[in-house]
Amino acid sequence: DAKHLVPNKMRDFFCTINLDQEEVFRTQVVEKSLSPYFGEEFYFEIPRTFQWLSFYIYDKSVLQKDLRIGKVSIKKEDLCNYTGTENWFMLQPVDSNSEVQGKVHLELKLNELITDNGSVCQQLVVHIKECHGLPLINGQNCDPYATVSLVGPSRNDQKKTKVKKKTSNPQFNETFYFEVTRSSSYTKKSQFQVEEEDIEKLEVRVDLWNNGNLVQDIFLGEIKVPVKVLRNDSFQAWYLLQPRENGNKSSKTDDLGSLRLNICYTEDYVLPSEYYTSLRNLLLKSSDVQPISASAAYILSEVCRDKCDAVLPLVRLLLHHHKLVPFVAAVAELDLRDTQEANTIFRGNSLATRCVDEMMKIVGKHYLKVTLKPVIDEICESPKPCEIDPIKLREGDNVEINMENLRYYVDKVFREIVRSSISCPTLMCDVFYSLRHLAAKRFPNDPHVQYSAVSSFVFLRFFAVAVVSPHTFHLRPHHPDAQTSRTLTLISKAIQTLGSWGSLTKSKLSSFKETFMCEFFKTFQEEKFTESVKKFLDDVSSTESKEPSGVSEPVHLKEGEMYKRAQGRTRIGKKNFKKRWFCLTSREFTYHKQQDKEPIFTIPIKNILAVEKLDENSFNKKNMFQVLHGEKPLYIQANNCVEASEWIEALCRVTRCNQRRLSFYHPSAFLNGSWLCCKATAESTEGCARCTADVPADTQIEIDGDREMERIYSLFTINRSKLQKLEEACGSIAVYQGPRKEPDDYSNFTIEDSVATFHTLQQIIDIVEKLDESHEKYQKKRSSSAKYGSEENPIVGKVS
């Protein structure tokens, strides 16, 4: 959220998230506010190098261009200082001199020339080769050119390259010559003094500009290189473009307001799979360790300050290796030992409940979409008034009509849920089956506990949470407005109550804090509700196959607006690219003129032969990829690098098991009678580059096991001191048998078997130390292979 924004009158605001100058996400517009609450979460993989993560606040305009109010920019190196915490940031003014991105490739050389009279002078040769990753200007590729200057205390020689049209990766390949020192016999009058010591003060400055034609040119960035670094030798390197030194440094900064952010940024160097074998095996056998509290997976959750840090990579790893169900059963059994009353079963935030929560989020995405999305869309797009709290009713509201509206929505949501057991993923059913039988075993005299064990997850922690926060489960693109959010909250409360086994009894209703909710639920006291819940819980906690007869519904995977190039029907410039709505399911890939319209073009998934990036030089457009199928390639341009990466990943995932997948492809397009990449003239020529994705994978859940292992290793490394102290605590208990009299830092830890726990801790510490050595070797190898100044590791700032 933001507060105290200017101008000091109610306006409509939205916020964008940018990697350098590239917008990757945008919030909804919050109308008529000076302190807008956005309440939106964005999780994404960063597919390219970047210098700044920036957040821009815009004032939405209907007739004119949206006005940028201010920004928060955080350097990549500083992101770790803010990760995992909420912080208020003051908005900074948006200055064109500070808005830069991209890199430039230069070669510099200092030559000695002998003049006709035999004297020696020095000449500087500047070869500006190319640039990569320049920003889009107004959503289009820029028209860049460069100025190359030799600057000193008393001179400023400047030369200029040609303008390159419509490209973010211009190839300049121009060479400029500058006189550095002159012979003593030089007599021509000059505007500047040249002395021998001047070389210490001279520097080469390269400025990148976008040619504005009839409007002012836009600054894209600069670099500075002191001439003295050359030392009579050639120097070649890539440089990251920098803002101007006076950029964004006004003497007085007006208070533009502030923005509250919660950032979580992680950066891991993932080693080859074989390096993680020992740690992976130790974690995967956790469910077999007796007691479970002595296992590596359980210890990981104990040493992490926030259990959530451990749960996500742990659940993903166990899912990837089909070990999640037995582990959840083992930690749930431990949880149940400490549960004294059946009505509090699985209500806390234990390791077991968090693992099940995370599993449902990962595995149940499609289940939520097919069950709730249509009714949630109806509520958000055609909202009816549903407020039944007398205190919150507005003038003119009719509480009886509102109650009818709420009852209509609750009935519809409830009906969709209890009919959805056929769509419940098998893995969720397996987990619910285990929880149900463990609960019945723990409380054998309570006939209802087997149902409440399941309903506490599927109703309270899954459906009810998705109803109240549809945007976090990708059921809606944005956080709903205040009135709709209130309606969803009331529906969510109703679903929780209806789903809680036996909650519609008189004793339960009398315990409601809100009288108006008690009155509302009196209308629900019908046998059919409890019977419907019971049947649904029976179905989703059964291990019997629930595959429907006939052909199953296609799984909806991704949709969104992008640009596609006409497949050879026309050759008229920009008209070749048209905006279309794309939709990907497990069965087909389609595009439509508009959302909810009939598809114009359909590619069956089984016909897709490859999905690969497309070189920018094909059409001078960024973020392009190609879908190869039986006909001509389909060329698509995404709106930003994150979106392009997500589409390529989704398409590759769903097509990797296709029998006819290609092994080779053309990274560029076939234009004007030849392939731009290999110059072959036959359109049917086999590809000249190896395809990047040819390994079969799970269509529903894409998990990189090695990446999760690296995250777990990082967590153990961060908490190494806790591991060592826990090891000492286990040693003390083993030596001095009996309870610890004095409370210490580890009184909250579960140590059931000190000897077994001590043994596992020793293994963890030993494995982590070996991985430390592997990482050090890898970093040395990486630093030596990616030389400072190379394209992979460009120079930042001024060379000294």
PDB file of N, CA, C and O in Angstrom, residues 290-291 294 729-731 733-735 737 751-763:
ATOM      1  N   GLN A 290      12.895 -43.263  12.802  1.00  0.00           N
ATOM      2  CA  GLN A 290      12.156 -43.376  14.067  1.00  0.00           C
ATOM      3  C   GLN A 290      13.006 -42.819  15.215  1.00  0.00           C
ATOM      4  O   GLN A 290      14.130 -43.238  15.377  1.00  0.00           O
ATOM      5  N   PRO A 291      12.479 -41.837  15.948  1.00  0.00           N
ATOM      6  CA  PRO A 291      11.225 -41.105  15.734  1.00  0.00           C
ATOM      7  C   PRO A 291      11.392 -40.086  14.607  1.00  0.00           C
ATOM      8  O   PRO A 291      12.515 -39.738  14.246  1.00  0.00           O
ATOM      9  N   ALA A 294      13.735 -37.037  14.679  1.00  0.00           N
ATOM     10  CA  ALA A 294      15.181 -37.195  14.485  1.00  0.00           C
ATOM     11  C   ALA A 294      15.564 -37.190  13.008  1.00  0.00           C
ATOM     12  O   ALA A 294      16.726 -37.404  12.664  1.00  0.00           O
ATOM     13  N   ALA A 729      23.236 -29.771  22.518  1.00  0.00           N
ATOM     14  CA  ALA A 729      22.129 -30.072  23.430  1.00  0.00           C
ATOM     15  C   ALA A 729      21.831 -31.570  23.451  1.00  0.00           C
ATOM     16  O   ALA A 729      21.610 -32.162  24.516  1.00  0.00           O
ATOM     17  N   CYS A 730      21.847 -32.203  22.269  1.00  0.00           N
ATOM     18  CA  CYS A 730      21.616 -33.656  22.190  1.00  0.00           C
ATOM     19  C   CYS A 730      22.718 -34.416  22.921  1.00  0.00           C
ATOM     20  O   CYS A 730      22.449 -35.413  23.613  1.00  0.00           O
ATOM     21  N   GLY A 731      23.964 -33.956  22.761  1.00  0.00           N
ATOM     22  CA  GLY A 731      25.091 -34.589  23.459  1.00  0.00           C
ATOM     23  C   GLY A 731      24.935 -34.493  24.963  1.00  0.00           C
ATOM     24  O   GLY A 731      25.185 -35.465  25.698  1.00  0.00           O
ATOM     25  N   ILE A 733      22.113 -34.146  26.699  1.00  0.00           N
ATOM     26  CA  ILE A 733      21.006 -35.015  27.155  1.00  0.00           C
ATOM     27  C   ILE A 733      21.467 -36.463  27.189  1.00  0.00           C
ATOM     28  O   ILE A 733      21.147 -37.221  28.111  1.00  0.00           O
ATOM     29  N   ALA A 734      22.227 -36.865  26.181  1.00  0.00           N
ATOM     30  CA  ALA A 734      22.685 -38.254  26.105  1.00  0.00           C
ATOM     31  C   ALA A 734      23.621 -38.593  27.253  1.00  0.00           C
ATOM     32  O   ALA A 734      23.592 -39.698  27.804  1.00  0.00           O
ATOM     33  N   VAL A 735      24.456 -37.616  27.643  1.00  0.00           N
ATOM     34  CA  VAL A 735      25.441 -37.865  28.718  1.00  0.00           C
ATOM     35  C   VAL A 735      24.791 -37.754  30.089  1.00  0.00           C
ATOM     36  O   VAL A 735      24.944 -38.611  30.948  1.00  0.00           O
ATOM     37  N   GLN A 737      21.599 -38.054  31.463  1.00  0.00           N
ATOM     38  CA  GLN A 737      20.227 -38.522  31.254  1.00  0.00           C
ATOM     39  C   GLN A 737      19.240 -37.792  32.161  1.00  0.00           C
ATOM     40  O   GLN A 737      19.550 -37.455  33.296  1.00  0.00           O
ATOM     41  N   ILE A 751      13.092 -32.993  21.026  1.00  0.00           N
ATOM     42  CA  ILE A 751      14.188 -33.974  21.020  1.00  0.00           C
ATOM     43  C   ILE A 751      13.678 -35.213  21.744  1.00  0.00           C
ATOM     44  O   ILE A 751      13.739 -35.321  22.966  1.00  0.00           O
ATOM     45  N   GLU A 752      13.110 -36.151  20.976  1.00  0.00           N
ATOM     46  CA  GLU A 752      12.567 -37.373  21.567  1.00  0.00           C
ATOM     47  C   GLU A 752      13.672 -38.405  21.800  1.00  0.00           C
ATOM     48  O   GLU A 752      13.685 -39.089  22.819  1.00  0.00           O
ATOM     49  N   ASP A 753      14.551 -38.543  20.839  1.00  0.00           N
ATOM     50  CA  ASP A 753      15.646 -39.509  20.926  1.00  0.00           C
ATOM     51  C   ASP A 753      16.938 -38.742  20.658  1.00  0.00           C
ATOM     52  O   ASP A 753      17.283 -38.458  19.511  1.00  0.00           O
ATOM     53  N   SER A 754      17.656 -38.400  21.723  1.00  0.00           N
ATOM     54  CA  SER A 754      18.839 -37.547  21.585  1.00  0.00           C
ATOM     55  C   SER A 754      19.938 -38.222  20.767  1.00  0.00           C
ATOM     56  O   SER A 754      20.653 -37.563  20.013  1.00  0.00           O
ATOM     57  N   VAL A 755      20.074 -39.546  20.893  1.00  0.00           N
ATOM     58  CA  VAL A 755      21.139 -40.264  20.172  1.00  0.00           C
ATOM     59  C   VAL A 755      20.859 -40.247  18.664  1.00  0.00           C
ATOM     60  O   VAL A 755      21.730 -39.930  17.848  1.00  0.00           O
ATOM     61  N   ALA A 756      19.609 -40.577  18.272  1.00  0.00           N
ATOM     62  CA  ALA A 756      19.247 -40.595  16.847  1.00  0.00           C
ATOM     63  C   ALA A 756      19.328 -39.186  16.248  1.00  0.00           C
ATOM     64  O   ALA A 756      19.814 -39.003  15.123  1.00  0.00           O
ATOM     65  N   THR A 757      18.847 -38.199  17.007  1.00  0.00           N
ATOM     66  CA  THR A 757      18.900 -36.804  16.524  1.00  0.00           C
ATOM     67  C   THR A 757      20.341 -36.347  16.365  1.00  0.00           C
ATOM     68  O   THR A 757      20.697 -35.699  15.371  1.00  0.00           O
ATOM     69  N   PHE A 758      21.195 -36.690  17.340  1.00  0.00           N
ATOM     70  CA  PHE A 758      22.617 -36.329  17.291  1.00  0.00           C
ATOM     71  C   PHE A 758      23.274 -36.928  16.037  1.00  0.00           C
ATOM     72  O   PHE A 758      24.039 -36.260  15.337  1.00  0.00           O
ATOM     73  N   HIS A 759      22.959 -38.180  15.743  1.00  0.00           N
ATOM     74  CA  HIS A 759      23.533 -38.863  14.587  1.00  0.00           C
ATOM     75  C   HIS A 759      23.129 -38.163  13.274  1.00  0.00           C
ATOM     76  O   HIS A 759      23.966 -37.932  12.391  1.00  0.00           O
ATOM     77  N   THR A 760      21.831 -37.787  13.159  1.00  0.00           N
ATOM     78  CA  THR A 760      21.352 -37.093  11.949  1.00  0.00           C
ATOM     79  C   THR A 760      22.014 -35.725  11.823  1.00  0.00           C
ATOM     80  O   THR A 760      22.411 -35.314  10.720  1.00  0.00           O
ATOM     81  N   LEU A 761      22.145 -35.014  12.955  1.00  0.00           N
ATOM     82  CA  LEU A 761      22.778 -33.688  12.930  1.00  0.00           C
ATOM     83  C   LEU A 761      24.225 -33.775  12.441  1.00  0.00           C
ATOM     84  O   LEU A 761      24.677 -32.934  11.662  1.00  0.00           O
ATOM     85  N   GLN A 762      24.938 -34.785  12.891  1.00  0.00           N
ATOM     86  CA  GLN A 762      26.325 -34.965  12.440  1.00  0.00           C
ATOM     87  C   GLN A 762      26.379 -35.162  10.923  1.00  0.00           C
ATOM     88  O   GLN A 762      27.245 -34.609  10.245  1.00  0.00           O
ATOM     89  N   GLN A 763      25.450 -35.970  10.413  1.00  0.00           N
ATOM     90  CA  GLN A 763      25.406 -36.212   8.967  1.00  0.00           C
ATOM     91  C   GLN A 763      25.108 -34.912   8.206  1.00  0.00           C
ATOM     92  O   GLN A 763      25.740 -34.617   7.179  1.00  0.00           O
TER      93      GLN A 763
END
